[in-house]
PDB file of C-alpha atoms in Angstrom:
ATOM      1  CA  UNK A   1     -12.463-137.320 202.053  1.00 43.00           C
ATOM      2  CA  UNK A   2     -13.738-133.768 201.502  1.00 53.00           C
ATOM      3  CA  UNK A   3     -11.295-130.908 201.329  1.00 59.00           C
ATOM      4  CA  UNK A   4     -11.892-128.442 204.246  1.00 60.00           C
ATOM      5  CA  UNK A   5     -12.406-125.537 201.846  1.00 62.00           C
ATOM      6  CA  UNK A   6     -15.174-127.432 200.046  1.00 61.00           C
ATOM      7  CA  UNK A   7     -17.181-127.859 203.257  1.00 73.00           C
ATOM      8  CA  UNK A   8     -17.251-124.177 204.280  1.00 80.00           C
ATOM      9  CA  UNK A   9     -20.763-122.753 204.873  1.00 83.00           C
ATOM     10  CA  UNK A  10     -22.009-120.599 201.976  1.00 82.00           C
ATOM     11  CA  UNK A  11     -22.202-117.522 204.249  1.00 86.00           C
ATOM     12  CA  UNK A  12     -18.450-117.801 204.959  1.00 87.00           C
ATOM     13  CA  UNK A  13     -17.661-118.214 201.272  1.00 81.00           C
ATOM     14  CA  UNK A  14     -19.809-115.172 200.406  1.00 80.00           C
ATOM     15  CA  UNK A  15     -18.034-113.117 203.092  1.00 85.00           C
ATOM     16  CA  UNK A  16     -14.568-114.116 201.856  1.00 84.00           C
ATOM     17  CA  UNK A  17     -15.453-113.156 198.271  1.00 77.00           C
ATOM     18  CA  UNK A  18     -16.997-109.885 199.511  1.00 83.00           C
ATOM     19  CA  UNK A  19     -13.757-109.002 201.343  1.00 84.00           C
ATOM     20  CA  UNK A  20     -11.678-109.882 198.291  1.00 76.00           C
ATOM     21  CA  UNK A  21     -13.860-107.699 196.046  1.00 73.00           C
ATOM     22  CA  UNK A  22     -13.620-104.770 198.499  1.00 76.00           C
ATOM     23  CA  UNK A  23      -9.818-105.010 198.769  1.00 75.00           C
ATOM     24  CA  UNK A  24      -8.118-102.286 196.706  1.00 76.00           C
ATOM     25  CA  UNK A  25      -5.168-104.568 195.991  1.00 78.00           C
ATOM     26  CA  UNK A  26      -7.258-107.348 194.434  1.00 77.00           C
ATOM     27  CA  UNK A  27      -7.913-107.505 190.692  1.00 78.00           C
ATOM     28  CA  UNK A  28     -10.513-109.003 188.378  1.00 78.00           C
ATOM     29  CA  UNK A  29      -8.040-111.807 187.732  1.00 82.00           C
ATOM     30  CA  UNK A  30      -8.179-112.653 191.459  1.00 80.00           C
ATOM     31  CA  UNK A  31     -11.989-112.895 191.330  1.00 77.00           C
ATOM     32  CA  UNK A  32     -11.788-114.995 188.170  1.00 80.00           C
ATOM     33  CA  UNK A  33      -9.462-117.443 189.951  1.00 84.00           C
ATOM     34  CA  UNK A  34     -11.721-117.511 193.017  1.00 83.00           C
ATOM     35  CA  UNK A  35     -14.638-118.533 190.793  1.00 80.00           C
ATOM     36  CA  UNK A  36     -12.701-121.706 189.912  1.00 81.00           C
ATOM     37  CA  UNK A  37     -12.266-122.868 193.533  1.00 84.00           C
ATOM     38  CA  UNK A  38     -15.577-124.725 193.570  1.00 82.00           C
ATOM     39  CA  UNK A  39     -19.290-124.530 192.869  1.00 83.00           C
ATOM     40  CA  UNK A  40     -20.047-122.520 196.035  1.00 85.00           C
ATOM     41  CA  UNK A  41     -17.439-119.926 195.040  1.00 84.00           C
ATOM     42  CA  UNK A  42     -18.547-119.485 191.440  1.00 81.00           C
ATOM     43  CA  UNK A  43     -21.740-117.428 191.812  1.00 82.00           C
ATOM     44  CA  UNK A  44     -20.527-114.878 194.419  1.00 80.00           C
ATOM     45  CA  UNK A  45     -17.309-114.386 192.441  1.00 80.00           C
ATOM     46  CA  UNK A  46     -19.226-113.850 189.193  1.00 81.00           C
ATOM     47  CA  UNK A  47     -21.534-111.398 190.968  1.00 85.00           C
ATOM     48  CA  UNK A  48     -18.599-109.168 191.925  1.00 80.00           C
ATOM     49  CA  UNK A  49     -16.641-109.771 188.751  1.00 84.00           C
ATOM     50  CA  UNK A  50     -19.389-108.324 186.544  1.00 87.00           C
ATOM     51  CA  UNK A  51     -21.033-105.923 189.004  1.00 89.00           C
ATOM     52  CA  UNK A  52     -19.516-102.763 187.446  1.00 89.00           C
ATOM     53  CA  UNK A  53     -19.022-102.181 183.718  1.00 92.00           C
ATOM     54  CA  UNK A  54     -16.979 -99.266 182.351  1.00 91.00           C
ATOM     55  CA  UNK A  55     -17.387 -98.122 178.755  1.00 91.00           C
ATOM     56  CA  UNK A  56     -15.073 -95.635 177.083  1.00 86.00           C
ATOM     57  CA  UNK A  57     -13.448 -94.823 173.754  1.00 83.00           C
ATOM     58  CA  UNK A  58     -12.696 -96.019 171.177  1.00 83.00           C
ATOM     59  CA  UNK A  59     -16.209 -96.638 169.933  1.00 82.00           C
ATOM     60  CA  UNK A  60     -15.091 -99.923 168.350  1.00 86.00           C
ATOM     61  CA  UNK A  61     -14.261-101.246 171.834  1.00 89.00           C
ATOM     62  CA  UNK A  62     -17.661-100.168 173.158  1.00 89.00           C
ATOM     63  CA  UNK A  63     -19.450-102.000 170.338  1.00 90.00           C
ATOM     64  CA  UNK A  64     -17.397-105.196 170.696  1.00 93.00           C
ATOM     65  CA  UNK A  65     -17.941-105.375 174.464  1.00 91.00           C
ATOM     66  CA  UNK A  66     -21.695-104.976 174.070  1.00 93.00           C
ATOM     67  CA  UNK A  67     -21.623-107.683 171.396  1.00 94.00           C
ATOM     68  CA  UNK A  68     -19.901-110.025 173.875  1.00 93.00           C
ATOM     69  CA  UNK A  69     -22.664-109.464 176.450  1.00 94.00           C
ATOM     70  CA  UNK A  70     -25.251-110.280 173.776  1.00 94.00           C
ATOM     71  CA  UNK A  71     -23.465-113.560 173.028  1.00 91.00           C
ATOM     72  CA  UNK A  72     -24.130-116.893 174.731  1.00 86.00           C
ATOM     73  CA  UNK A  73     -21.596-116.512 177.574  1.00 85.00           C
ATOM     74  CA  UNK A  74     -22.345-112.843 178.130  1.00 87.00           C
ATOM     75  CA  UNK A  75     -26.067-113.513 178.422  1.00 90.00           C
ATOM     76  CA  UNK A  76     -25.348-115.700 181.464  1.00 88.00           C
ATOM     77  CA  UNK A  77     -23.791-112.796 183.394  1.00 88.00           C
ATOM     78  CA  UNK A  78     -25.754-109.677 182.326  1.00 92.00           C
ATOM     79  CA  UNK A  79     -28.054-109.953 185.373  1.00 91.00           C
ATOM     80  CA  UNK A  80     -25.001-109.486 187.647  1.00 90.00           C
ATOM     81  CA  UNK A  81     -24.351-105.966 186.300  1.00 93.00           C
ATOM     82  CA  UNK A  82     -25.554-103.342 188.801  1.00 94.00           C
ATOM     83  CA  UNK A  83     -23.509-100.301 187.746  1.00 95.00           C
ATOM     84  CA  UNK A  84     -22.635 -98.895 184.307  1.00 95.00           C
ATOM     85  CA  UNK A  85     -20.133 -96.074 183.834  1.00 94.00           C
ATOM     86  CA  UNK A  86     -19.485 -94.135 180.651  1.00 91.00           C
ATOM     87  CA  UNK A  87     -15.954 -92.676 180.432  1.00 87.00           C
ATOM     88  CA  UNK A  88     -15.053 -90.015 177.850  1.00 80.00           C
ATOM     89  CA  UNK A  89     -17.435 -91.255 175.176  1.00 72.00           C
ATOM     90  CA  UNK A  90     -17.788 -87.563 174.284  1.00 61.00           C
ATOM     91  CA  UNK A  91     -14.518 -87.974 172.389  1.00 56.00           C
ATOM     92  CA  UNK A  92     -16.235 -90.108 169.761  1.00 57.00           C
ATOM     93  CA  UNK A  93     -18.364 -88.977 166.868  1.00 51.00           C
ATOM     94  CA  UNK A  94     -22.057 -89.762 167.145  1.00 56.00           C
ATOM     95  CA  UNK A  95     -24.899 -89.194 169.573  1.00 68.00           C
ATOM     96  CA  UNK A  96     -24.265 -90.101 173.203  1.00 77.00           C
ATOM     97  CA  UNK A  97     -27.849 -91.209 173.819  1.00 79.00           C
ATOM     98  CA  UNK A  98     -27.374 -93.997 171.288  1.00 81.00           C
ATOM     99  CA  UNK A  99     -24.529 -95.391 173.427  1.00 85.00           C
ATOM    100  CA  UNK A 100     -26.621 -94.797 176.533  1.00 88.00           C
ATOM    101  CA  UNK A 101     -29.694 -96.651 175.248  1.00 89.00           C
ATOM    102  CA  UNK A 102     -27.694 -99.545 173.778  1.00 91.00           C
ATOM    103  CA  UNK A 103     -25.757-100.156 177.019  1.00 93.00           C
ATOM    104  CA  UNK A 104     -28.648 -99.814 179.477  1.00 94.00           C
ATOM    105  CA  UNK A 105     -30.918-102.016 177.354  1.00 94.00           C
ATOM    106  CA  UNK A 106     -28.255-104.737 177.597  1.00 95.00           C
ATOM    107  CA  UNK A 107     -28.271-104.832 181.425  1.00 95.00           C
ATOM    108  CA  UNK A 108     -31.807-105.241 182.837  1.00 93.00           C
ATOM    109  CA  UNK A 109     -30.702-105.137 186.513  1.00 94.00           C
ATOM    110  CA  UNK A 110     -28.519-102.012 186.441  1.00 95.00           C
ATOM    111  CA  UNK A 111     -29.251 -99.651 189.351  1.00 95.00           C
ATOM    112  CA  UNK A 112     -26.602 -96.941 189.057  1.00 96.00           C
ATOM    113  CA  UNK A 113     -25.262 -95.083 186.030  1.00 95.00           C
ATOM    114  CA  UNK A 114     -22.308 -92.709 185.913  1.00 92.00           C
ATOM    115  CA  UNK A 115     -21.147 -90.354 183.173  1.00 88.00           C
ATOM    116  CA  UNK A 116     -17.540 -89.150 183.479  1.00 85.00           C
ATOM    117  CA  UNK A 117     -16.238 -86.822 180.809  1.00 79.00           C
ATOM    118  CA  UNK A 118     -12.703 -85.561 180.414  1.00 66.00           C
ATOM    119  CA  UNK A 119     -13.559 -81.953 179.635  1.00 62.00           C
ATOM    120  CA  UNK A 120     -16.626 -80.128 180.959  1.00 57.00           C
ATOM    121  CA  UNK A 121     -16.500 -77.762 177.975  1.00 54.00           C
ATOM    122  CA  UNK A 122     -17.420 -80.580 175.612  1.00 55.00           C
ATOM    123  CA  UNK A 123     -21.144 -80.766 174.991  1.00 61.00           C
ATOM    124  CA  UNK A 124     -22.616 -84.152 175.756  1.00 64.00           C
ATOM    125  CA  UNK A 125     -25.584 -84.406 173.422  1.00 61.00           C
ATOM    126  CA  UNK A 126     -25.742 -83.404 169.785  1.00 58.00           C
ATOM    127  CA  UNK A 127     -28.584 -81.816 167.870  1.00 55.00           C
ATOM    128  CA  UNK A 128     -29.503 -85.167 166.295  1.00 55.00           C
ATOM    129  CA  UNK A 129     -30.528 -86.406 169.751  1.00 53.00           C
ATOM    130  CA  UNK A 130     -33.260 -83.807 170.135  1.00 54.00           C
ATOM    131  CA  UNK A 131     -36.728 -85.111 169.325  1.00 57.00           C
ATOM    132  CA  UNK A 132     -35.657 -88.767 169.226  1.00 63.00           C
ATOM    133  CA  UNK A 133     -37.637 -91.116 171.484  1.00 71.00           C
ATOM    134  CA  UNK A 134     -35.569 -93.381 173.721  1.00 78.00           C
ATOM    135  CA  UNK A 135     -36.812 -96.271 175.883  1.00 88.00           C
ATOM    136  CA  UNK A 136     -37.026 -95.946 179.655  1.00 92.00           C
ATOM    137  CA  UNK A 137     -34.873 -97.890 182.105  1.00 95.00           C
ATOM    138  CA  UNK A 138     -36.916 -98.352 185.293  1.00 95.00           C
ATOM    139  CA  UNK A 139     -34.269-100.318 187.232  1.00 96.00           C
ATOM    140  CA  UNK A 140     -31.926 -97.273 187.435  1.00 95.00           C
ATOM    141  CA  UNK A 141     -32.324 -95.248 190.643  1.00 95.00           C
ATOM    142  CA  UNK A 142     -28.991 -93.373 190.870  1.00 95.00           C
ATOM    143  CA  UNK A 143     -27.259 -91.089 188.354  1.00 92.00           C
ATOM    144  CA  UNK A 144     -23.707 -89.742 188.834  1.00 91.00           C
ATOM    145  CA  UNK A 145     -22.444 -86.927 186.595  1.00 86.00           C
ATOM    146  CA  UNK A 146     -18.851 -85.706 186.455  1.00 83.00           C
ATOM    147  CA  UNK A 147     -17.508 -82.970 184.155  1.00 77.00           C
ATOM    148  CA  UNK A 148     -20.674 -83.016 182.071  1.00 75.00           C
ATOM    149  CA  UNK A 149     -21.847 -80.055 179.998  1.00 70.00           C
ATOM    150  CA  UNK A 150     -25.134 -80.331 178.133  1.00 68.00           C
ATOM    151  CA  UNK A 151     -25.777 -78.752 174.745  1.00 63.00           C
ATOM    152  CA  UNK A 152     -29.129 -77.446 176.006  1.00 63.00           C
ATOM    153  CA  UNK A 153     -31.155 -77.763 179.197  1.00 64.00           C
ATOM    154  CA  UNK A 154     -33.677 -79.711 177.133  1.00 67.00           C
ATOM    155  CA  UNK A 155     -31.040 -82.420 176.714  1.00 70.00           C
ATOM    156  CA  UNK A 156     -30.615 -82.807 180.468  1.00 75.00           C
ATOM    157  CA  UNK A 157     -34.370 -83.309 180.701  1.00 77.00           C
ATOM    158  CA  UNK A 158     -34.237 -85.772 177.791  1.00 78.00           C
ATOM    159  CA  UNK A 159     -31.591 -87.858 179.544  1.00 82.00           C
ATOM    160  CA  UNK A 160     -33.395 -88.017 182.901  1.00 84.00           C
ATOM    161  CA  UNK A 161     -36.703 -88.885 181.214  1.00 85.00           C
ATOM    162  CA  UNK A 162     -35.230 -92.269 180.333  1.00 90.00           C
ATOM    163  CA  UNK A 163     -34.901 -92.947 184.100  1.00 92.00           C
ATOM    164  CA  UNK A 164     -38.491 -92.842 185.468  1.00 92.00           C
ATOM    165  CA  UNK A 165     -37.529 -94.218 188.912  1.00 94.00           C
ATOM    166  CA  UNK A 166     -34.531 -91.965 189.506  1.00 91.00           C
ATOM    167  CA  UNK A 167     -34.166 -91.134 193.221  1.00 91.00           C
ATOM    168  CA  UNK A 168     -30.646 -89.631 193.497  1.00 90.00           C
ATOM    169  CA  UNK A 169     -28.488 -87.423 191.281  1.00 86.00           C
ATOM    170  CA  UNK A 170     -24.822 -86.765 192.156  1.00 86.00           C
ATOM    171  CA  UNK A 171     -22.815 -83.970 190.484  1.00 80.00           C
ATOM    172  CA  UNK A 172     -19.188 -83.298 191.344  1.00 74.00           C
ATOM    173  CA  UNK A 173     -18.620 -80.038 189.428  1.00 60.00           C
ATOM    174  CA  UNK A 174     -20.083 -76.638 190.243  1.00 50.00           C
ATOM    175  CA  UNK A 175     -19.962 -75.251 186.693  1.00 52.00           C
ATOM    176  CA  UNK A 176     -23.265 -76.334 185.239  1.00 55.00           C
ATOM    177  CA  UNK A 177     -24.847 -74.736 182.200  1.00 54.00           C
ATOM    178  CA  UNK A 178     -28.198 -76.089 183.434  1.00 59.00           C
ATOM    179  CA  UNK A 179     -27.761 -75.263 187.110  1.00 59.00           C
ATOM    180  CA  UNK A 180     -30.769 -72.929 187.190  1.00 61.00           C
ATOM    181  CA  UNK A 181     -32.934 -75.527 185.466  1.00 60.00           C
ATOM    182  CA  UNK A 182     -31.916 -78.179 188.003  1.00 62.00           C
ATOM    183  CA  UNK A 183     -32.762 -75.894 190.936  1.00 64.00           C
ATOM    184  CA  UNK A 184     -36.109 -74.923 189.380  1.00 64.00           C
ATOM    185  CA  UNK A 185     -37.063 -78.530 188.599  1.00 59.00           C
ATOM    186  CA  UNK A 186     -36.109 -79.649 192.113  1.00 60.00           C
ATOM    187  CA  UNK A 187     -38.231 -76.961 193.753  1.00 65.00           C
ATOM    188  CA  UNK A 188     -41.154 -77.762 191.419  1.00 62.00           C
ATOM    189  CA  UNK A 189     -41.165 -81.531 191.935  1.00 60.00           C
ATOM    190  CA  UNK A 190     -40.404 -81.428 195.677  1.00 59.00           C
ATOM    191  CA  UNK A 191     -43.971 -80.273 196.242  1.00 58.00           C
ATOM    192  CA  UNK A 192     -45.200 -83.331 194.327  1.00 57.00           C
ATOM    193  CA  UNK A 193     -43.147 -85.768 196.423  1.00 56.00           C
ATOM    194  CA  UNK A 194     -41.524 -87.328 193.344  1.00 56.00           C
ATOM    195  CA  UNK A 195     -38.224 -85.541 193.284  1.00 61.00           C
ATOM    196  CA  UNK A 196     -34.787 -87.211 193.143  1.00 65.00           C
ATOM    197  CA  UNK A 197     -32.349 -86.029 195.796  1.00 64.00           C
ATOM    198  CA  UNK A 198     -29.516 -83.904 194.424  1.00 62.00           C
ATOM    199  CA  UNK A 199     -25.957 -84.083 195.793  1.00 66.00           C
ATOM    200  CA  UNK A 200     -23.284 -81.648 194.622  1.00 62.00           C
TER     201      UNK A 200
END
């Protein structure tokens, strides 16, 4: 005899997992347990479990987590990742764009990227980044920036050039070293119909 929970329609299962993922009191451990309920529960639970990935210091942790996603088990879930957030990686030595390129190249389906720094006075990109060619990430359409200060306006341009299909940029701080550049670029590209929307 089938257990009642095993005979639920897939739409109901998906809705239950969706509600669990949206609940502020639920944890990743809850979603991991839900994935074990049965075959119908596994995929929707995995989808929410790996949807958002946060990367922060120390750099050793960043490297080891990326290595896990490149391993056999990690490769099975990379396509579930839709959002990547970088937290306080400015505190580490090295060029931020190297972290950026390594992480985004790992997740081919990512759509939204966020950069959250602890101190807006810290400069995001270093001189070694200038002039280096980085690959583009066409799946990304949304960029969120918080407490970010760029070393030069050229570096802001360098970062956004890696996102050819960018449609929206969100910034939550008013103190921007490149504020004039952003306004000028927005007015220039709005006439060409290929301008990302800017939200402050």
